[in-house]
């Protein structure tokens, strides 16, 4: 089999088309900007995507052909992933006419102190500025959930986020185009659109060989399958929100990387009469938006899942395929009866998600096989669903415990029940004894107590820096109690969010 | 404002704000490197306590890109960090005492090559038993410094004779600084064996001293420069020196420029933090809650060496009273040696831990007497003319805490809200609200008297522009802006004509650390003095030149008026003075008056004055999971006559949120082997944007100039607001105790993570059921 390939990465930066050849495919965007281009406005705070000092914005075309702007963490984003996109950094915003409205608002609100996190905040705000008109306090918090500031306490940054729109409106129309859009009047969304169209003309697959490293970006599922068969030891890369850390934190050398992000077929969310299908390259933000449409109970989990820049890069299938015992998506997907679609060459098979996890970091996945998509059965009218994540901090934290419950009643009894937990065992796992204790029972306090006792049979959690074993088990039992309260007709409010506006 | 000022007291933007927002502000990692620059990494101990039997670095040396590998043996002179005690090596010798202790360093052609190479070391350890437990260290008398005791009267006897007694114990976690810019240094060899080092440090002079002693050179040979830090918070006061030493040692060895940007995980593993404490207390009090006697036993985890633990723990003792008069008091302070990072300065410098104890006690008394803790607080506040002597013998002359509290109680509707909250808690068994008001009284000055000095250097160029330099460093607090405002006011020039230059040991010698909240107090005064010298010099010259009396010359709002016949711009004056051979450069110097302190007896007047504040916090707790939200915070804080209200409010809000992090989400967790496992932002959780209270009202106390003659009667603001966050902790405790209808107190330890809260709830419930049975 042969494919049309090229060895040059093309993207736009500052109105200029950049053609890159002979770079390490695991070079991060941050190091590229700072070390090669000497654009040092973008900072390294942690090199693991947790502080946001390195936030930049990438633009590409969505399926409707419109420009989408996404804030991402440059510190764990590999340079070849810029292919076909426009990159905006903090240096992109200032014009000859002065500061961008975001920058002016930040300045006037005294929103910087030490200033080190500031470029990252500016860029997260730029991502928001380009996608929302008049954001609410919540939207601002979600957009800035991946940016840490140790100095200001955030209040003036939120003020700036609210004020930035006023600056743009206050300007005369001829200034507006210059100021609200980077660089100059020529650099408008329509100019960017033509840049993106120009880049889209490079339909060949990007294949880079650099010293001992190879980077392959197939354009179709069959090409992807072909590469995976040819390189069974290759690293399969989607958003890189985990693999990026292998490079920055473990100094791991990645020999062969196969990148999913340019397979258009894998960037699809589709729906049949039976299930919602989310393919492997769909980022977490889009995936959760779709999930929440079908299952509004997942709204809190959506907002608490990492941060917006991580959700903009990472994928739902990546979360699943990574298979961490503390991955946030799996408990909910397991109780919803999700199945994974696996593919090796031309062979496909389907597996219940819970059966995919065999043991700690072990999955039912053959060499050269990959997770093509996840299929979530459409909700039934009788389904009662609850999902909770427990962590030290609300935003951008990893679960101590993540719990999901899905239940159906019939004639006053618990007809079906599926319960799954993350953070309680070596894999995301169903609470089978607990389910048994509940099945076909009346939903009463006595049943609850039996089920709580059964939880101790299901799980022997560990103590670590996130929580002690005792707390994990105890809070899991308490979440079962909360599930009982919210599904058995209790009139008491038991959610912080219901009282805290 | 006692008088109207032109520039001082205005909310000017920070001088670098326009550079921050565009990414043009240059931090050390942004300085263009010189040809041949190498990059450093450290090899760290993997055991908490062990002899180093054999260190094999042959593979490290052979690794790709490696230019030099150094161990303790390569240090030409002194191998020690720290101040007076010299009890911590730069690189370990024979023995390691914590996981993360530096053993060797590498210089390589890239950051990645250096980091890859250090992983190749083969070190043979002989493992020894280790200890991280504070009370075990006390029992074994494992101390980094001698135990200190501060007594007045007969506390034990007063407690026994009091109508009521209580005692207890609680623990307070430490805190990682998490400055967004990690530790970094860039060392450049100069001629004749000298070095120029860019160091992200709050104390260039200290770095200069340590490097000079390491190389066996003199202070004149070493220049340390710092334009700005990306945050410091105390973490770059003493501890920046290690990283500057490593860069310089490798530069010395290779005779090339060496940059050491520390990986975030390494930074957290290596560097010291806020001290965690175990606190035991006894108190005797009367039926109104008036404290009659108190015994406080503070034991802190200092880590492997003294570092700044002496003054940190002293400040704990000095703030054991917070805003309360303690007549009969006995305070003991143990400075424990443990197999962990050497703990260091952190905003508040031991004061927060000191205050937490007495606030905890006040809450316990209130619960015992079934009173609102506010009434117990009020009855114990320092008096105006009596009951105003601190345990260390300093008279509290500027006490505004009673009226400040009254104002805040009113403006925050504390009493009404407390009633509403208690009523709400009756109605909902699963969500509980809590509220608390806590005061802060914080002493301003370095307790070591000799550090309370500052120098400044001002140049006026013959175009009328000014370069301003002083010993203070900029870490985001806005010091350079405030001092520039002072100089602009003195010379009556537009601040845009002043360039604040980098702090460097070449311009102001022997400068103290920018710490103890004293930055604008002492550097502002020194700069004002320099500016006054220059103004006087110009007036003398102008009077002679224009043949008028000096009184007829006025510098005003950017112009210079020569009697009523002539008006010159400042630029014209500068040019004229230069042309007539008048010196346009001056130094200024300041030493804080009135202070004196005897460390042997722990008595005197260690503080020039006190800064005050109070906060009301309201929280909502999910008692099933222990999760919570801070729903409202009202703060009233005293900054005297503010030099810059916007910057002061920034310090208050930022300090509060940082303090809230310390007491809530920020947990340091060591595993059984003694490794700190929360060494990255993925596991160590500082407050994020959603933790900001939705209602956050911050106000400055109105019309209260500092009664001491500080710079424009302002007050220091760096540290005091951090302790306003105690209100969050006690609001959480209040919410928890609603479960037992406020009849019994809960054992809540800090940080109040959801787990800590749920544990306190469980303990309360089991206590309740045993007493009910």
PDB file of N, CA and C in Angstrom, chain A residues 408-449:
ATOM      1  N   UNK A 408     -32.798   1.637  37.221  1.00  0.00           N
ATOM      2  CA  UNK A 408     -34.175   1.669  36.700  1.00  0.00           C
ATOM      3  C   UNK A 408     -35.085   1.003  37.723  1.00  0.00           C
ATOM      4  N   UNK A 409     -36.227   1.609  37.935  1.00  0.00           N
ATOM      5  CA  UNK A 409     -37.252   1.057  38.826  1.00  0.00           C
ATOM      6  C   UNK A 409     -38.262   0.272  38.019  1.00  0.00           C
ATOM      7  N   UNK A 410     -38.839  -0.724  38.643  1.00  0.00           N
ATOM      8  CA  UNK A 410     -40.031  -1.328  38.059  1.00  0.00           C
ATOM      9  C   UNK A 410     -40.900  -1.796  39.212  1.00  0.00           C
ATOM     10  N   UNK A 411     -42.091  -1.353  39.222  1.00  0.00           N
ATOM     11  CA  UNK A 411     -43.048  -1.708  40.271  1.00  0.00           C
ATOM     12  C   UNK A 411     -42.440  -1.544  41.664  1.00  0.00           C
ATOM     13  N   UNK A 412     -41.866  -0.378  41.854  1.00  0.00           N
ATOM     14  CA  UNK A 412     -41.386  -0.049  43.201  1.00  0.00           C
ATOM     15  C   UNK A 412     -40.090  -0.712  43.596  1.00  0.00           C
ATOM     16  N   UNK A 413     -39.569  -1.528  42.727  1.00  0.00           N
ATOM     17  CA  UNK A 413     -38.296  -2.187  43.079  1.00  0.00           C
ATOM     18  C   UNK A 413     -37.192  -1.744  42.131  1.00  0.00           C
ATOM     19  N   UNK A 414     -35.969  -1.929  42.606  1.00  0.00           N
ATOM     20  CA  UNK A 414     -34.816  -1.612  41.763  1.00  0.00           C
ATOM     21  C   UNK A 414     -34.704  -2.716  40.717  1.00  0.00           C
ATOM     22  N   UNK A 415     -35.010  -2.356  39.490  1.00  0.00           N
ATOM     23  CA  UNK A 415     -35.088  -3.355  38.440  1.00  0.00           C
ATOM     24  C   UNK A 415     -33.708  -3.614  37.822  1.00  0.00           C
ATOM     25  N   UNK A 416     -32.995  -2.525  37.513  1.00  0.00           N
ATOM     26  CA  UNK A 416     -31.606  -2.676  37.058  1.00  0.00           C
ATOM     27  C   UNK A 416     -30.756  -1.683  37.830  1.00  0.00           C
ATOM     28  N   UNK A 417     -29.550  -2.054  38.072  1.00  0.00           N
ATOM     29  CA  UNK A 417     -28.643  -1.135  38.753  1.00  0.00           C
ATOM     30  C   UNK A 417     -27.225  -1.393  38.277  1.00  0.00           C
ATOM     31  N   UNK A 418     -26.558  -0.333  37.899  1.00  0.00           N
ATOM     32  CA  UNK A 418     -25.144  -0.435  37.542  1.00  0.00           C
ATOM     33  C   UNK A 418     -24.404   0.649  38.309  1.00  0.00           C
ATOM     34  N   UNK A 419     -23.360   0.222  39.006  1.00  0.00           N
ATOM     35  CA  UNK A 419     -22.568   1.155  39.812  1.00  0.00           C
ATOM     36  C   UNK A 419     -21.106   0.942  39.455  1.00  0.00           C
ATOM     37  N   UNK A 420     -20.404   2.028  39.221  1.00  0.00           N
ATOM     38  CA  UNK A 420     -18.970   1.892  38.928  1.00  0.00           C
ATOM     39  C   UNK A 420     -18.196   3.004  39.624  1.00  0.00           C
ATOM     40  N   UNK A 421     -16.974   2.661  39.972  1.00  0.00           N
ATOM     41  CA  UNK A 421     -16.111   3.615  40.680  1.00  0.00           C
ATOM     42  C   UNK A 421     -14.751   3.742  40.011  1.00  0.00           C
ATOM     43  N   UNK A 422     -14.217   4.930  40.107  1.00  0.00           N
ATOM     44  CA  UNK A 422     -12.809   5.155  39.803  1.00  0.00           C
ATOM     45  C   UNK A 422     -12.102   5.514  41.100  1.00  0.00           C
ATOM     46  N   UNK A 423     -10.810   5.236  41.165  1.00  0.00           N
ATOM     47  CA  UNK A 423     -10.035   5.582  42.357  1.00  0.00           C
ATOM     48  C   UNK A 423     -10.171   4.592  43.494  1.00  0.00           C
ATOM     49  N   UNK A 424     -10.905   3.500  43.264  1.00  0.00           N
ATOM     50  CA  UNK A 424     -11.177   2.552  44.343  1.00  0.00           C
ATOM     51  C   UNK A 424     -10.450   1.219  44.149  1.00  0.00           C
ATOM     52  N   UNK A 425      -9.918   1.018  42.958  1.00  0.00           N
ATOM     53  CA  UNK A 425      -9.283  -0.268  42.652  1.00  0.00           C
ATOM     54  C   UNK A 425      -8.219  -0.031  41.584  1.00  0.00           C
ATOM     55  N   UNK A 426      -7.600  -1.106  41.129  1.00  0.00           N
ATOM     56  CA  UNK A 426      -6.525  -0.982  40.143  1.00  0.00           C
ATOM     57  C   UNK A 426      -7.036  -0.600  38.761  1.00  0.00           C
ATOM     58  N   UNK A 427      -8.333  -0.754  38.556  1.00  0.00           N
ATOM     59  CA  UNK A 427      -8.955  -0.349  37.290  1.00  0.00           C
ATOM     60  C   UNK A 427     -10.270   0.341  37.627  1.00  0.00           C
ATOM     61  N   UNK A 428     -10.840   1.053  36.661  1.00  0.00           N
ATOM     62  CA  UNK A 428     -12.218   1.501  36.843  1.00  0.00           C
ATOM     63  C   UNK A 428     -13.077   0.235  36.959  1.00  0.00           C
ATOM     64  N   UNK A 429     -13.968   0.187  37.926  1.00  0.00           N
ATOM     65  CA  UNK A 429     -14.545  -1.114  38.230  1.00  0.00           C
ATOM     66  C   UNK A 429     -15.979  -1.011  38.721  1.00  0.00           C
ATOM     67  N   UNK A 430     -16.771  -2.020  38.354  1.00  0.00           N
ATOM     68  CA  UNK A 430     -18.155  -2.071  38.837  1.00  0.00           C
ATOM     69  C   UNK A 430     -18.201  -2.613  40.260  1.00  0.00           C
ATOM     70  N   UNK A 431     -19.210  -2.153  41.008  1.00  0.00           N
ATOM     71  CA  UNK A 431     -19.391  -2.594  42.387  1.00  0.00           C
ATOM     72  C   UNK A 431     -20.417  -3.715  42.378  1.00  0.00           C
ATOM     73  N   UNK A 432     -19.953  -4.915  42.082  1.00  0.00           N
ATOM     74  CA  UNK A 432     -20.907  -6.011  41.814  1.00  0.00           C
ATOM     75  C   UNK A 432     -21.653  -6.469  43.067  1.00  0.00           C
ATOM     76  N   UNK A 433     -20.968  -6.555  44.182  1.00  0.00           N
ATOM     77  CA  UNK A 433     -21.671  -6.960  45.416  1.00  0.00           C
ATOM     78  C   UNK A 433     -22.719  -5.922  45.797  1.00  0.00           C
ATOM     79  N   UNK A 434     -22.344  -4.696  45.640  1.00  0.00           N
ATOM     80  CA  UNK A 434     -23.274  -3.618  45.979  1.00  0.00           C
ATOM     81  C   UNK A 434     -24.493  -3.688  45.062  1.00  0.00           C
ATOM     82  N   UNK A 435     -24.249  -3.895  43.789  1.00  0.00           N
ATOM     83  CA  UNK A 435     -25.363  -4.016  42.841  1.00  0.00           C
ATOM     84  C   UNK A 435     -26.284  -5.163  43.260  1.00  0.00           C
ATOM     85  N   UNK A 436     -25.667  -6.295  43.625  1.00  0.00           N
ATOM     86  CA  UNK A 436     -26.471  -7.461  44.050  1.00  0.00           C
ATOM     87  C   UNK A 436     -27.329  -7.132  45.261  1.00  0.00           C
ATOM     88  N   UNK A 437     -26.743  -6.359  46.183  1.00  0.00           N
ATOM     89  CA  UNK A 437     -27.478  -6.003  47.405  1.00  0.00           C
ATOM     90  C   UNK A 437     -28.671  -5.105  47.105  1.00  0.00           C
ATOM     91  N   UNK A 438     -28.631  -4.459  45.963  1.00  0.00           N
ATOM     92  CA  UNK A 438     -29.698  -3.514  45.628  1.00  0.00           C
ATOM     93  C   UNK A 438     -30.749  -4.109  44.698  1.00  0.00           C
ATOM     94  N   UNK A 439     -30.321  -5.034  43.883  1.00  0.00           N
ATOM     95  CA  UNK A 439     -31.177  -5.544  42.813  1.00  0.00           C
ATOM     96  C   UNK A 439     -32.449  -6.173  43.369  1.00  0.00           C
ATOM     97  N   UNK A 440     -33.555  -5.773  42.769  1.00  0.00           N
ATOM     98  CA  UNK A 440     -34.877  -6.294  43.131  1.00  0.00           C
ATOM     99  C   UNK A 440     -35.311  -5.940  44.547  1.00  0.00           C
ATOM    100  N   UNK A 441     -34.640  -4.940  45.149  1.00  0.00           N
ATOM    101  CA  UNK A 441     -35.022  -4.509  46.501  1.00  0.00           C
ATOM    102  C   UNK A 441     -35.859  -3.235  46.415  1.00  0.00           C
ATOM    103  N   UNK A 442     -36.615  -3.016  47.525  1.00  0.00           N
ATOM    104  CA  UNK A 442     -37.227  -1.701  47.683  1.00  0.00           C
ATOM    105  C   UNK A 442     -36.113  -0.718  48.006  1.00  0.00           C
ATOM    106  N   UNK A 443     -36.260   0.509  47.488  1.00  0.00           N
ATOM    107  CA  UNK A 443     -35.212   1.518  47.733  1.00  0.00           C
ATOM    108  C   UNK A 443     -35.488   2.171  49.088  1.00  0.00           C
ATOM    109  N   UNK A 444     -34.957   1.554  50.137  1.00  0.00           N
ATOM    110  CA  UNK A 444     -35.243   2.003  51.500  1.00  0.00           C
ATOM    111  C   UNK A 444     -33.929   2.207  52.239  1.00  0.00           C
ATOM    112  N   UNK A 445     -34.012   2.779  53.410  1.00  0.00           N
ATOM    113  CA  UNK A 445     -32.842   3.005  54.241  1.00  0.00           C
ATOM    114  C   UNK A 445     -32.154   1.684  54.587  1.00  0.00           C
ATOM    115  N   UNK A 446     -32.962   0.670  54.819  1.00  0.00           N
ATOM    116  CA  UNK A 446     -32.405  -0.648  55.158  1.00  0.00           C
ATOM    117  C   UNK A 446     -31.611  -1.198  53.973  1.00  0.00           C
ATOM    118  N   UNK A 447     -32.169  -1.033  52.769  1.00  0.00           N
ATOM    119  CA  UNK A 447     -31.460  -1.496  51.573  1.00  0.00           C
ATOM    120  C   UNK A 447     -30.150  -0.732  51.415  1.00  0.00           C
ATOM    121  N   UNK A 448     -30.230   0.584  51.631  1.00  0.00           N
ATOM    122  CA  UNK A 448     -29.041   1.423  51.519  1.00  0.00           C
ATOM    123  C   UNK A 448     -27.934   0.904  52.440  1.00  0.00           C
ATOM    124  N   UNK A 449     -28.307   0.604  53.671  1.00  0.00           N
ATOM    125  CA  UNK A 449     -27.284   0.174  54.634  1.00  0.00           C
ATOM    126  C   UNK A 449     -26.639  -1.142  54.206  1.00  0.00           C
TER     127      UNK A 449
END
